[in-house]
mmCIF file of N, CA, C and O in Angstrom:
data_model
loop_
_atom_site.group_PDB
_atom_site.id
_atom_site.type_symbol
_atom_site.label_atom_id
_atom_site.label_comp_id
_atom_site.label_asym_id
_atom_site.label_seq_id
_atom_site.Cartn_x
_atom_site.Cartn_y
_atom_site.Cartn_z
ATOM 1 N N MET A 26 64.105 -8.495 -1.090
ATOM 2 C CA MET A 26 64.767 -7.174 -1.835
ATOM 3 C C MET A 26 63.844 -6.026 -1.694
ATOM 4 O O MET A 26 62.788 -6.082 -1.626
ATOM 5 N N ILE A 27 64.580 -5.117 -1.363
ATOM 6 C CA ILE A 27 63.797 -3.651 -1.249
ATOM 7 C C ILE A 27 64.244 -2.615 -1.959
ATOM 8 O O ILE A 27 65.311 -2.370 -2.379
ATOM 9 N N LEU A 28 63.557 -1.953 -2.775
ATOM 10 C CA LEU A 28 63.938 -0.912 -3.657
ATOM 11 C C LEU A 28 63.179 0.305 -3.096
ATOM 12 O O LEU A 28 62.014 0.379 -2.739
ATOM 13 N N LEU A 29 63.979 1.468 -3.370
ATOM 14 C CA LEU A 29 63.605 2.750 -2.862
ATOM 15 C C LEU A 29 63.656 3.736 -3.790
ATOM 16 O O LEU A 29 64.917 3.734 -4.689
ATOM 17 N N VAL A 30 62.658 4.370 -4.500
ATOM 18 C CA VAL A 30 62.767 5.301 -5.438
ATOM 19 C C VAL A 30 62.451 7.009 -4.719
ATOM 20 O O VAL A 30 61.339 7.176 -4.356
ATOM 21 N N ASP A 31 63.449 7.750 -4.414
ATOM 22 C CA ASP A 31 63.514 8.979 -3.620
ATOM 23 C C ASP A 31 64.774 9.701 -3.974
ATOM 24 O O ASP A 31 65.772 9.183 -3.888
ATOM 25 N N ASP A 32 64.357 10.967 -4.208
ATOM 26 C CA ASP A 32 65.419 11.956 -4.789
ATOM 27 C C ASP A 32 66.514 12.476 -3.546
ATOM 28 O O ASP A 32 67.605 12.561 -3.554
ATOM 29 N N LEU A 33 65.914 12.294 -2.303
ATOM 30 C CA LEU A 33 66.813 12.693 -1.395
ATOM 31 C C LEU A 33 66.965 11.767 -0.157
ATOM 32 O O LEU A 33 67.913 11.786 0.665
ATOM 33 N N ARG A 34 65.774 11.219 0.303
ATOM 34 C CA ARG A 34 65.783 10.485 1.645
ATOM 35 C C ARG A 34 66.342 8.906 1.242
ATOM 36 O O ARG A 34 66.335 8.329 0.235
ATOM 37 N N SER A 35 66.750 8.307 2.504
ATOM 38 C CA SER A 35 67.082 7.127 2.764
ATOM 39 C C SER A 35 66.663 6.443 3.791
ATOM 40 O O SER A 35 65.963 7.033 4.719
ATOM 41 N N PHE A 36 66.649 4.830 3.922
ATOM 42 C CA PHE A 36 66.153 4.319 5.311
ATOM 43 C C PHE A 36 67.180 4.876 6.399
ATOM 44 O O PHE A 36 68.549 4.545 6.362
ATOM 45 N N VAL A 37 66.655 5.454 7.529
ATOM 46 C CA VAL A 37 67.297 5.835 8.591
ATOM 47 C C VAL A 37 67.899 4.665 9.373
ATOM 48 O O VAL A 37 68.859 4.946 10.246
ATOM 49 N N ASP A 38 67.306 3.464 9.287
ATOM 50 C CA ASP A 38 67.897 2.301 10.122
ATOM 51 C C ASP A 38 68.862 1.535 9.477
ATOM 52 O O ASP A 38 69.455 0.568 9.924
ATOM 53 N N GLY A 39 69.302 2.169 8.363
ATOM 54 C CA GLY A 39 70.505 1.453 7.559
ATOM 55 C C GLY A 39 69.762 0.241 6.809
ATOM 56 O O GLY A 39 71.005 -0.658 6.346
ATOM 57 N N ARG A 40 68.974 0.002 6.627
ATOM 58 C CA ARG A 40 68.413 -1.437 6.235
ATOM 59 C C ARG A 40 68.962 -1.326 4.498
ATOM 60 O O ARG A 40 69.161 -0.311 4.016
ATOM 61 N N ARG A 41 69.329 -2.790 3.978
ATOM 62 C CA ARG A 41 69.797 -2.575 2.658
ATOM 63 C C ARG A 41 68.670 -2.581 1.870
ATOM 64 O O ARG A 41 67.448 -3.057 1.748
ATOM 65 N N ALA A 42 68.940 -1.473 0.800
ATOM 66 C CA ALA A 42 68.132 -1.245 -0.188
ATOM 67 C C ALA A 42 68.939 -0.860 -1.499
ATOM 68 O O ALA A 42 69.743 -0.162 -1.187
ATOM 69 N N GLU A 43 68.199 -1.098 -2.607
ATOM 70 C CA GLU A 43 68.608 -0.573 -3.963
ATOM 71 C C GLU A 43 67.857 0.778 -4.049
ATOM 72 O O GLU A 43 66.744 0.856 -3.845
ATOM 73 N N VAL A 44 68.663 1.849 -4.456
ATOM 74 C CA VAL A 44 68.147 3.381 -4.243
ATOM 75 C C VAL A 44 68.125 3.916 -5.624
ATOM 76 O O VAL A 44 69.282 3.820 -6.407
ATOM 77 N N ALA A 45 67.051 4.438 -6.033
ATOM 78 C CA ALA A 45 67.067 5.298 -7.404
ATOM 79 C C ALA A 45 66.698 6.606 -6.976
ATOM 80 O O ALA A 45 65.669 6.972 -6.153
ATOM 81 N N ARG A 46 67.411 7.668 -7.607
ATOM 82 C CA ARG A 46 67.339 9.148 -6.948
ATOM 83 C C ARG A 46 66.245 9.750 -8.313
ATOM 84 O O ARG A 46 66.007 10.930 -7.919
ATOM 85 N N THR A 47 66.197 9.207 -9.343
ATOM 86 C CA THR A 47 65.274 9.994 -10.386
ATOM 87 C C THR A 47 64.299 8.942 -11.036
ATOM 88 O O THR A 47 64.468 7.588 -10.813
ATOM 89 N N SER A 48 63.413 9.510 -11.565
ATOM 90 C CA SER A 48 62.507 8.481 -12.228
ATOM 91 C C SER A 48 63.109 7.575 -13.316
ATOM 92 O O SER A 48 62.775 6.214 -13.421
ATOM 93 N N ALA A 49 64.175 8.154 -13.997
ATOM 94 C CA ALA A 49 64.539 7.408 -15.025
ATOM 95 C C ALA A 49 65.435 6.281 -14.488
ATOM 96 O O ALA A 49 65.532 5.032 -14.987
ATOM 97 N N ALA A 50 66.127 6.613 -13.278
ATOM 98 C CA ALA A 50 66.952 5.612 -12.588
ATOM 99 C C ALA A 50 65.809 4.401 -11.867
ATOM 100 O O ALA A 50 66.275 3.259 -11.873
ATOM 101 N N GLY A 51 64.628 4.979 -11.458
ATOM 102 C CA GLY A 51 63.655 4.144 -10.900
ATOM 103 C C GLY A 51 63.255 3.196 -12.152
ATOM 104 O O GLY A 51 62.992 1.965 -11.666
ATOM 105 N N VAL A 52 62.978 3.603 -13.224
ATOM 106 C CA VAL A 52 62.576 2.690 -14.346
ATOM 107 C C VAL A 52 63.607 1.563 -14.420
ATOM 108 O O VAL A 52 63.556 0.419 -14.745
ATOM 109 N N ALA A 53 64.984 1.985 -14.506
ATOM 110 C CA ALA A 53 65.857 1.053 -14.922
ATOM 111 C C ALA A 53 66.199 0.106 -13.931
ATOM 112 O O ALA A 53 66.309 -0.906 -14.046
ATOM 113 N N LEU A 54 65.984 0.651 -12.496
ATOM 114 C CA LEU A 54 65.775 -0.274 -11.347
ATOM 115 C C LEU A 54 65.198 -1.455 -11.451
ATOM 116 O O LEU A 54 65.232 -2.519 -11.091
ATOM 117 N N LEU A 55 63.560 -0.977 -11.805
ATOM 118 C CA LEU A 55 62.485 -2.051 -11.879
ATOM 119 C C LEU A 55 62.845 -2.986 -13.096
ATOM 120 O O LEU A 55 62.727 -4.251 -12.724
ATOM 121 N N GLU A 56 63.224 -2.213 -14.093
ATOM 122 C CA GLU A 56 63.721 -3.399 -15.386
ATOM 123 C C GLU A 56 64.805 -4.266 -14.968
ATOM 124 O O GLU A 56 64.674 -5.511 -15.303
ATOM 125 N N ARG A 57 65.735 -3.741 -13.940
ATOM 126 C CA ARG A 57 66.949 -4.618 -13.714
ATOM 127 C C ARG A 57 66.422 -6.055 -12.802
ATOM 128 O O ARG A 57 66.928 -6.840 -13.108
ATOM 129 N N HIS A 58 65.297 -5.611 -12.045
ATOM 130 C CA HIS A 58 64.919 -6.680 -11.275
ATOM 131 C C HIS A 58 63.341 -7.422 -11.866
ATOM 132 O O HIS A 58 62.740 -7.635 -10.872
ATOM 133 N N ARG A 59 63.302 -7.283 -12.895
ATOM 134 C CA ARG A 59 61.972 -7.420 -13.708
ATOM 135 C C ARG A 59 61.665 -9.053 -13.256
ATOM 136 O O ARG A 59 60.502 -9.177 -13.011
ATOM 137 N N ALA A 60 62.526 -9.876 -13.242
ATOM 138 C CA ALA A 60 62.252 -11.313 -12.938
ATOM 139 C C ALA A 60 62.182 -11.825 -11.490
ATOM 140 O O ALA A 60 62.148 -12.804 -11.203
ATOM 141 N N ALA A 61 62.621 -10.784 -10.599
ATOM 142 C CA ALA A 61 62.878 -11.033 -9.319
ATOM 143 C C ALA A 61 61.778 -10.592 -8.297
ATOM 144 O O ALA A 61 60.849 -9.842 -8.713
ATOM 145 N N ARG A 62 61.546 -11.214 -7.233
ATOM 146 C CA ARG A 62 60.589 -10.972 -6.133
ATOM 147 C C ARG A 62 60.979 -9.563 -5.456
ATOM 148 O O ARG A 62 62.260 -9.639 -4.797
ATOM 149 N N VAL A 63 60.289 -8.679 -5.550
ATOM 150 C CA VAL A 63 60.554 -7.345 -4.754
ATOM 151 C C VAL A 63 59.690 -7.488 -3.572
ATOM 152 O O VAL A 63 58.454 -7.335 -3.600
ATOM 153 N N GLU A 64 60.279 -7.479 -2.292
ATOM 154 C CA GLU A 64 59.217 -7.329 -1.105
ATOM 155 C C GLU A 64 58.765 -6.246 -0.956
ATOM 156 O O GLU A 64 57.499 -6.255 -0.491
ATOM 157 N N GLU A 65 59.462 -5.140 -0.912
ATOM 158 C CA GLU A 65 59.015 -3.709 -0.822
ATOM 159 C C GLU A 65 59.661 -2.832 -1.763
ATOM 160 O O GLU A 65 60.830 -2.857 -2.007
ATOM 161 N N LEU A 66 58.653 -2.109 -2.321
ATOM 162 C CA LEU A 66 58.761 -1.007 -3.128
ATOM 163 C C LEU A 66 58.559 0.252 -2.609
ATOM 164 O O LEU A 66 57.410 0.401 -2.630
ATOM 165 N N TRP A 67 59.359 1.134 -2.388
ATOM 166 C CA TRP A 67 59.072 2.599 -1.797
ATOM 167 C C TRP A 67 59.088 3.505 -2.761
ATOM 168 O O TRP A 67 60.151 3.685 -3.306
ATOM 169 N N LEU A 68 58.009 4.281 -2.935
ATOM 170 C CA LEU A 68 57.955 5.401 -3.903
ATOM 171 C C LEU A 68 57.684 6.770 -3.134
ATOM 172 O O LEU A 68 56.849 6.759 -2.426
ATOM 173 N N ASP A 69 58.503 7.629 -3.596
ATOM 174 C CA ASP A 69 58.499 9.060 -3.224
ATOM 175 C C ASP A 69 57.681 9.718 -4.611
ATOM 176 O O ASP A 69 57.900 9.140 -5.754
ATOM 177 N N HIS A 70 56.626 10.812 -4.426
ATOM 178 C CA HIS A 70 56.108 11.323 -5.599
ATOM 179 C C HIS A 70 57.087 12.324 -6.231
ATOM 180 O O HIS A 70 57.469 12.428 -7.475
ATOM 181 N N ASP A 71 57.516 13.321 -5.663
ATOM 182 C CA ASP A 71 58.248 14.478 -6.188
ATOM 183 C C ASP A 71 59.942 14.238 -6.156
ATOM 184 O O ASP A 71 60.404 13.879 -4.861
ATOM 185 N N LEU A 72 60.392 14.045 -7.120
ATOM 186 C CA LEU A 72 61.856 13.650 -7.480
ATOM 187 C C LEU A 72 62.855 14.711 -7.851
ATOM 188 O O LEU A 72 63.860 14.525 -8.240
ATOM 189 N N GLY A 73 62.573 15.852 -7.353
ATOM 190 C CA GLY A 73 63.204 17.042 -7.494
ATOM 191 C C GLY A 73 62.937 17.574 -8.915
ATOM 192 O O GLY A 73 62.886 17.047 -9.913
ATOM 193 N N GLY A 74 62.779 18.934 -8.918
ATOM 194 C CA GLY A 74 62.571 19.855 -10.180
ATOM 195 C C GLY A 74 61.128 19.408 -10.954
ATOM 196 O O GLY A 74 60.158 19.141 -10.033
ATOM 197 N N ASP A 75 61.311 19.154 -12.108
ATOM 198 C CA ASP A 75 59.777 18.786 -12.722
ATOM 199 C C ASP A 75 59.597 17.241 -12.610
ATOM 200 O O ASP A 75 58.892 16.833 -13.185
ATOM 201 N N ASP A 76 60.771 16.478 -12.225
ATOM 202 C CA ASP A 76 60.623 14.929 -12.180
ATOM 203 C C ASP A 76 59.745 14.320 -11.097
ATOM 204 O O ASP A 76 59.927 14.873 -9.870
ATOM 205 N N THR A 77 58.875 13.444 -11.677
ATOM 206 C CA THR A 77 57.876 12.856 -10.554
ATOM 207 C C THR A 77 57.988 11.317 -10.640
ATOM 208 O O THR A 77 58.715 10.893 -11.552
ATOM 209 N N ILE A 78 57.369 10.674 -9.890
ATOM 210 C CA ILE A 78 57.515 9.171 -9.968
ATOM 211 C C ILE A 78 56.752 8.578 -11.052
ATOM 212 O O ILE A 78 56.686 7.557 -11.329
ATOM 213 N N TRP A 79 55.743 9.451 -11.780
ATOM 214 C CA TRP A 79 54.874 8.873 -12.881
ATOM 215 C C TRP A 79 55.435 7.984 -13.836
ATOM 216 O O TRP A 79 54.683 6.916 -14.076
ATOM 217 N N PRO A 80 56.583 8.107 -14.396
ATOM 218 C CA PRO A 80 57.207 7.217 -15.168
ATOM 219 C C PRO A 80 57.340 5.841 -14.607
ATOM 220 O O PRO A 80 57.155 4.842 -15.468
ATOM 221 N N VAL A 81 57.611 5.726 -13.405
ATOM 222 C CA VAL A 81 57.624 4.508 -12.840
ATOM 223 C C VAL A 81 56.340 3.819 -12.543
ATOM 224 O O VAL A 81 56.290 2.462 -12.815
ATOM 225 N N VAL A 82 55.512 4.839 -11.879
ATOM 226 C CA VAL A 82 54.205 4.040 -11.885
ATOM 227 C C VAL A 82 53.614 3.573 -13.322
ATOM 228 O O VAL A 82 52.935 2.533 -13.482
ATOM 229 N N GLU A 83 53.831 4.196 -14.394
ATOM 230 C CA GLU A 83 53.461 3.864 -15.619
ATOM 231 C C GLU A 83 53.942 2.458 -16.017
ATOM 232 O O GLU A 83 53.386 1.684 -16.593
ATOM 233 N N VAL A 84 55.193 2.239 -15.825
ATOM 234 C CA VAL A 84 55.964 1.001 -16.195
ATOM 235 C C VAL A 84 54.997 -0.254 -15.290
ATOM 236 O O VAL A 84 54.886 -1.140 -15.792
ATOM 237 N N LEU A 85 54.947 -0.040 -14.063
ATOM 238 C CA LEU A 85 54.105 -0.893 -13.262
ATOM 239 C C LEU A 85 52.527 -1.070 -13.764
ATOM 240 O O LEU A 85 52.173 -2.214 -13.936
ATOM 241 N N GLU A 86 51.854 -0.046 -14.278
ATOM 242 C CA GLU A 86 50.644 -0.064 -14.792
ATOM 243 C C GLU A 86 50.575 -0.932 -16.068
ATOM 244 O O GLU A 86 49.900 -1.763 -16.535
ATOM 245 N N ARG A 87 51.625 -0.473 -16.905
ATOM 246 C CA ARG A 87 51.864 -1.202 -18.351
ATOM 247 C C ARG A 87 52.131 -2.857 -18.185
ATOM 248 O O ARG A 87 51.339 -3.507 -18.711
ATOM 249 N N ALA A 88 52.810 -3.279 -17.209
ATOM 250 C CA ALA A 88 52.909 -4.513 -17.061
ATOM 251 C C ALA A 88 51.815 -5.165 -16.582
ATOM 252 O O ALA A 88 51.462 -6.352 -16.889
ATOM 253 N N ALA A 89 51.161 -4.694 -15.582
ATOM 254 C CA ALA A 89 49.843 -5.003 -15.254
ATOM 255 C C ALA A 89 48.831 -5.187 -16.346
ATOM 256 O O ALA A 89 48.089 -6.265 -16.460
ATOM 257 N N PHE A 90 48.739 -4.274 -17.131
ATOM 258 C CA PHE A 90 47.830 -4.375 -18.476
ATOM 259 C C PHE A 90 48.155 -5.489 -19.009
ATOM 260 O O PHE A 90 47.076 -5.971 -19.810
ATOM 261 N N GLU A 91 49.377 -5.828 -19.376
ATOM 262 C CA GLU A 91 49.894 -6.932 -20.185
ATOM 263 C C GLU A 91 49.577 -8.061 -19.578
ATOM 264 O O GLU A 91 49.933 -9.129 -20.212
ATOM 265 N N GLY A 92 49.051 -7.997 -18.504
ATOM 266 C CA GLY A 92 48.816 -9.547 -17.769
ATOM 267 C C GLY A 92 50.494 -10.018 -17.070
ATOM 268 O O GLY A 92 50.287 -11.176 -16.774
ATOM 269 N N ARG A 93 51.238 -9.103 -17.017
ATOM 270 C CA ARG A 93 52.525 -9.461 -16.330
ATOM 271 C C ARG A 93 52.984 -8.434 -15.091
ATOM 272 O O ARG A 93 54.117 -7.889 -15.403
ATOM 273 N N PRO A 94 52.119 -8.450 -14.254
ATOM 274 C CA PRO A 94 52.537 -7.446 -13.340
ATOM 275 C C PRO A 94 53.994 -7.733 -12.511
ATOM 276 O O PRO A 94 54.511 -8.800 -12.512
ATOM 277 N N PHE A 95 54.438 -6.702 -12.003
ATOM 278 C CA PHE A 95 55.724 -6.984 -11.412
ATOM 279 C C PHE A 95 55.330 -7.697 -9.870
ATOM 280 O O PHE A 95 54.365 -7.762 -9.487
ATOM 281 N N ASP A 96 56.546 -8.700 -9.443
ATOM 282 C CA ASP A 96 56.038 -9.396 -8.365
ATOM 283 C C ASP A 96 56.484 -8.540 -7.189
ATOM 284 O O ASP A 96 57.700 -8.758 -6.863
ATOM 285 N N VAL A 97 55.648 -7.573 -6.691
ATOM 286 C CA VAL A 97 55.956 -6.740 -5.445
ATOM 287 C C VAL A 97 55.076 -7.286 -4.155
ATOM 288 O O VAL A 97 53.836 -7.347 -4.382
ATOM 289 N N GLY A 98 55.585 -7.542 -3.184
ATOM 290 C CA GLY A 98 54.973 -7.578 -1.821
ATOM 291 C C GLY A 98 54.048 -6.732 -1.478
ATOM 292 O O GLY A 98 52.694 -6.702 -1.294
ATOM 293 N N VAL A 99 54.780 -5.428 -1.419
ATOM 294 C CA VAL A 99 53.812 -4.334 -1.007
ATOM 295 C C VAL A 99 54.714 -3.107 -1.516
ATOM 296 O O VAL A 99 55.984 -2.905 -1.540
ATOM 297 N N ILE A 100 53.880 -1.810 -2.110
ATOM 298 C CA ILE A 100 54.344 -0.702 -2.638
ATOM 299 C C ILE A 100 53.993 0.242 -1.333
ATOM 300 O O ILE A 100 52.984 0.415 -0.951
ATOM 301 N N VAL A 101 54.952 0.739 -1.040
ATOM 302 C CA VAL A 101 54.778 1.906 0.275
ATOM 303 C C VAL A 101 55.008 3.125 -0.326
ATOM 304 O O VAL A 101 56.155 3.443 -0.994
ATOM 305 N N ILE A 102 53.891 3.969 -0.185
ATOM 306 C CA ILE A 102 54.211 5.391 -0.731
ATOM 307 C C ILE A 102 54.417 6.315 0.539
ATOM 308 O O ILE A 102 53.668 6.388 1.565
ATOM 309 N N HIS A 103 55.375 6.928 0.365
ATOM 310 C CA HIS A 103 56.125 7.616 1.600
ATOM 311 C C HIS A 103 56.187 9.094 1.032
ATOM 312 O O HIS A 103 56.952 9.939 1.679
ATOM 313 N N SER A 104 55.321 9.788 0.262
ATOM 314 C CA SER A 104 55.324 11.151 -0.218
ATOM 315 C C SER A 104 54.849 12.086 0.866
ATOM 316 O O SER A 104 54.004 11.748 1.664
ATOM 317 N N ALA A 105 55.527 13.146 0.943
ATOM 318 C CA ALA A 105 55.030 14.390 1.417
ATOM 319 C C ALA A 105 53.793 15.121 0.770
ATOM 320 O O ALA A 105 53.437 16.084 1.123
ATOM 321 N N ASN A 106 53.401 14.687 -0.603
ATOM 322 C CA ASN A 106 52.719 15.187 -1.390
ATOM 323 C C ASN A 106 51.159 14.579 -1.299
ATOM 324 O O ASN A 106 50.976 13.585 -1.901
ATOM 325 N N PRO A 107 50.380 15.002 -0.498
ATOM 326 C CA PRO A 107 49.079 14.206 -0.142
ATOM 327 C C PRO A 107 48.245 13.890 -1.498
ATOM 328 O O PRO A 107 47.918 12.815 -1.590
ATOM 329 N N ALA A 108 48.157 14.826 -2.461
ATOM 330 C CA ALA A 108 47.427 14.659 -3.562
ATOM 331 C C ALA A 108 48.276 13.769 -4.445
ATOM 332 O O ALA A 108 47.390 12.749 -5.003
ATOM 333 N N GLY A 109 49.358 13.916 -4.584
ATOM 334 C CA GLY A 109 50.132 12.869 -5.549
ATOM 335 C C GLY A 109 50.171 11.427 -4.842
ATOM 336 O O GLY A 109 49.979 10.475 -5.953
ATOM 337 N N ALA A 110 50.313 11.363 -3.564
ATOM 338 C CA ALA A 110 50.378 9.872 -3.017
ATOM 339 C C ALA A 110 48.956 9.457 -3.218
ATOM 340 O O ALA A 110 49.004 8.182 -3.484
ATOM 341 N N ALA A 111 47.882 10.077 -3.055
ATOM 342 C CA ALA A 111 46.718 9.572 -3.252
ATOM 343 C C ALA A 111 46.332 9.041 -4.770
ATOM 344 O O ALA A 111 45.716 8.116 -4.847
ATOM 345 N N LYS A 112 46.862 9.982 -5.806
ATOM 346 C CA LYS A 112 46.645 9.472 -6.977
ATOM 347 C C LYS A 112 47.518 8.103 -7.280
ATOM 348 O O LYS A 112 47.200 7.262 -8.183
ATOM 349 N N MET A 113 48.566 8.183 -6.705
ATOM 350 C CA MET A 113 49.547 6.914 -6.865
ATOM 351 C C MET A 113 49.017 5.812 -6.384
ATOM 352 O O MET A 113 48.782 4.663 -7.176
ATOM 353 N N ALA A 114 48.380 5.767 -5.105
ATOM 354 C CA ALA A 114 47.775 4.694 -4.235
ATOM 355 C C ALA A 114 46.700 4.134 -5.249
ATOM 356 O O ALA A 114 46.486 2.995 -5.320
ATOM 357 N N GLN A 115 45.801 5.067 -5.727
ATOM 358 C CA GLN A 115 44.516 4.885 -6.609
ATOM 359 C C GLN A 115 44.885 3.995 -7.843
ATOM 360 O O GLN A 115 44.471 2.966 -8.132
ATOM 361 N N ALA A 116 46.027 4.678 -8.536
ATOM 362 C CA ALA A 116 46.305 4.210 -9.820
ATOM 363 C C ALA A 116 46.988 2.478 -9.614
ATOM 364 O O ALA A 116 46.699 1.692 -10.575
ATOM 365 N N LEU A 117 47.904 2.483 -8.640
ATOM 366 C CA LEU A 117 48.575 1.183 -8.243
ATOM 367 C C LEU A 117 47.511 0.091 -7.622
ATOM 368 O O LEU A 117 47.562 -1.074 -8.226
ATOM 369 N N ARG A 118 46.609 0.619 -7.054
ATOM 370 C CA ARG A 118 45.351 -0.531 -6.509
ATOM 371 C C ARG A 118 44.517 -0.910 -7.627
ATOM 372 O O ARG A 118 44.322 -2.106 -7.577
ATOM 373 N N HIS A 119 44.510 0.241 -8.513
ATOM 374 C CA HIS A 119 43.346 -0.219 -9.646
ATOM 375 C C HIS A 119 43.935 -1.649 -10.461
ATOM 376 O O HIS A 119 43.388 -2.339 -10.958
ATOM 377 N N TRP A 120 45.500 -1.647 -10.320
ATOM 378 C CA TRP A 120 46.172 -2.611 -11.290
ATOM 379 C C TRP A 120 46.490 -3.800 -10.397
ATOM 380 O O TRP A 120 46.933 -4.831 -10.830
ATOM 381 N N GLY A 121 45.787 -3.801 -9.170
ATOM 382 C CA GLY A 121 45.818 -5.105 -8.269
ATOM 383 C C GLY A 121 47.216 -5.259 -7.339
ATOM 384 O O GLY A 121 47.594 -5.938 -6.661
ATOM 385 N N TYR A 122 48.037 -4.139 -7.382
ATOM 386 C CA TYR A 122 49.201 -3.979 -6.415
ATOM 387 C C TYR A 122 48.691 -3.609 -5.227
ATOM 388 O O TYR A 122 47.808 -2.904 -4.948
ATOM 389 N N ARG A 123 49.437 -4.296 -4.040
ATOM 390 C CA ARG A 123 48.823 -4.056 -2.867
ATOM 391 C C ARG A 123 49.803 -2.830 -2.288
ATOM 392 O O ARG A 123 51.189 -2.784 -2.432
ATOM 393 N N VAL A 124 49.036 -1.712 -1.819
ATOM 394 C CA VAL A 124 49.691 -0.266 -1.579
ATOM 395 C C VAL A 124 49.501 -0.039 0.013
ATOM 396 O O VAL A 124 48.458 -0.219 0.341
ATOM 397 N N ARG A 125 50.605 0.701 0.688
ATOM 398 C CA ARG A 125 50.579 1.024 1.888
ATOM 399 C C ARG A 125 50.968 2.459 1.838
ATOM 400 O O ARG A 125 52.022 2.717 1.400
ATOM 401 N N ALA A 126 50.108 3.500 2.349
ATOM 402 C CA ALA A 126 50.513 4.773 2.430
ATOM 403 C C ALA A 126 51.070 4.973 3.863
ATOM 404 O O ALA A 126 50.998 4.382 5.083
ATOM 405 N N ALA A 127 52.508 5.640 3.735
ATOM 406 C CA ALA A 127 53.357 5.808 4.949
ATOM 407 C C ALA A 127 53.945 7.204 4.831
ATOM 408 O O ALA A 127 54.939 7.685 5.080
ATOM 409 N N SER A 128 53.054 8.322 4.602
ATOM 410 C CA SER A 128 53.263 9.717 4.506
ATOM 411 C C SER A 128 53.732 10.060 5.889
ATOM 412 O O SER A 128 52.860 9.565 6.899
ATOM 413 N N GLY A 129 54.757 10.689 6.331
ATOM 414 C CA GLY A 129 55.199 10.903 7.502
ATOM 415 C C GLY A 129 56.043 9.957 8.120
ATOM 416 O O GLY A 129 56.347 9.859 9.422
ATOM 417 N N SER A 130 56.284 8.897 7.528
ATOM 418 C CA SER A 130 56.968 7.526 7.936
ATOM 419 C C SER A 130 58.400 8.143 8.416
ATOM 420 O O SER A 130 59.261 8.880 7.987
ATOM 421 N N VAL A 131 58.579 7.606 9.659
ATOM 422 C CA VAL A 131 59.983 7.806 10.317
ATOM 423 C C VAL A 131 61.109 7.170 9.842
ATOM 424 O O VAL A 131 62.251 7.049 10.051
ATOM 425 N N GLU A 132 60.636 5.963 8.776
ATOM 426 C CA GLU A 132 61.521 5.071 8.468
ATOM 427 C C GLU A 132 62.520 5.530 7.292
ATOM 428 O O GLU A 132 63.385 4.976 7.104
ATOM 429 N N VAL A 133 62.175 6.728 6.573
ATOM 430 C CA VAL A 133 62.756 7.057 5.536
ATOM 431 C C VAL A 133 63.253 8.590 6.271
ATOM 432 O O VAL A 133 62.220 9.223 6.481
ATOM 433 N N GLY A 134 64.334 9.134 5.798
ATOM 434 C CA GLY A 134 64.792 10.433 6.258
ATOM 435 C C GLY A 134 66.047 10.889 5.562
ATOM 436 O O GLY A 134 66.479 10.184 4.666
ATOM 437 N N PHE A 135 66.345 12.158 5.997
ATOM 438 C CA PHE A 135 67.696 12.722 5.440
ATOM 439 C C PHE A 135 68.614 12.376 6.649
ATOM 440 O O PHE A 135 68.804 12.161 7.597
ATOM 441 N N LEU A 136 69.633 11.524 5.839
ATOM 442 C CA LEU A 136 70.898 11.384 6.426
ATOM 443 C C LEU A 136 72.058 12.376 6.280
ATOM 444 O O LEU A 136 72.186 13.125 5.160
ATOM 445 N N ASP A 137 72.748 12.533 7.279
ATOM 446 C CA ASP A 137 74.048 13.363 7.236
ATOM 447 C C ASP A 137 75.046 12.838 6.542
ATOM 448 O O ASP A 137 75.044 11.715 6.268
#
């Protein structure tokens, strides 16, 4: 299963993914799949207006802190915000999550 949290972009190759467009929807998406294996979790930093990915990151951190990390194969950070992406990667790696930076990725983009 692939989850994507991004306010505007989608996978340009049409791959199947569950998509959340806000941090609140991202938190709900994670909670809905709490007991499942997530192969890829794609995260954007800036989610429009004042919304950012941090509520989602905090759910992942809290789960790891409590000794019950989410079962995620890889977290892919595809943000155009380099400082935000670096902070996300640092925080998630600290809690043992496998993180890959994909800023400038051609896998996600704006669809007409």
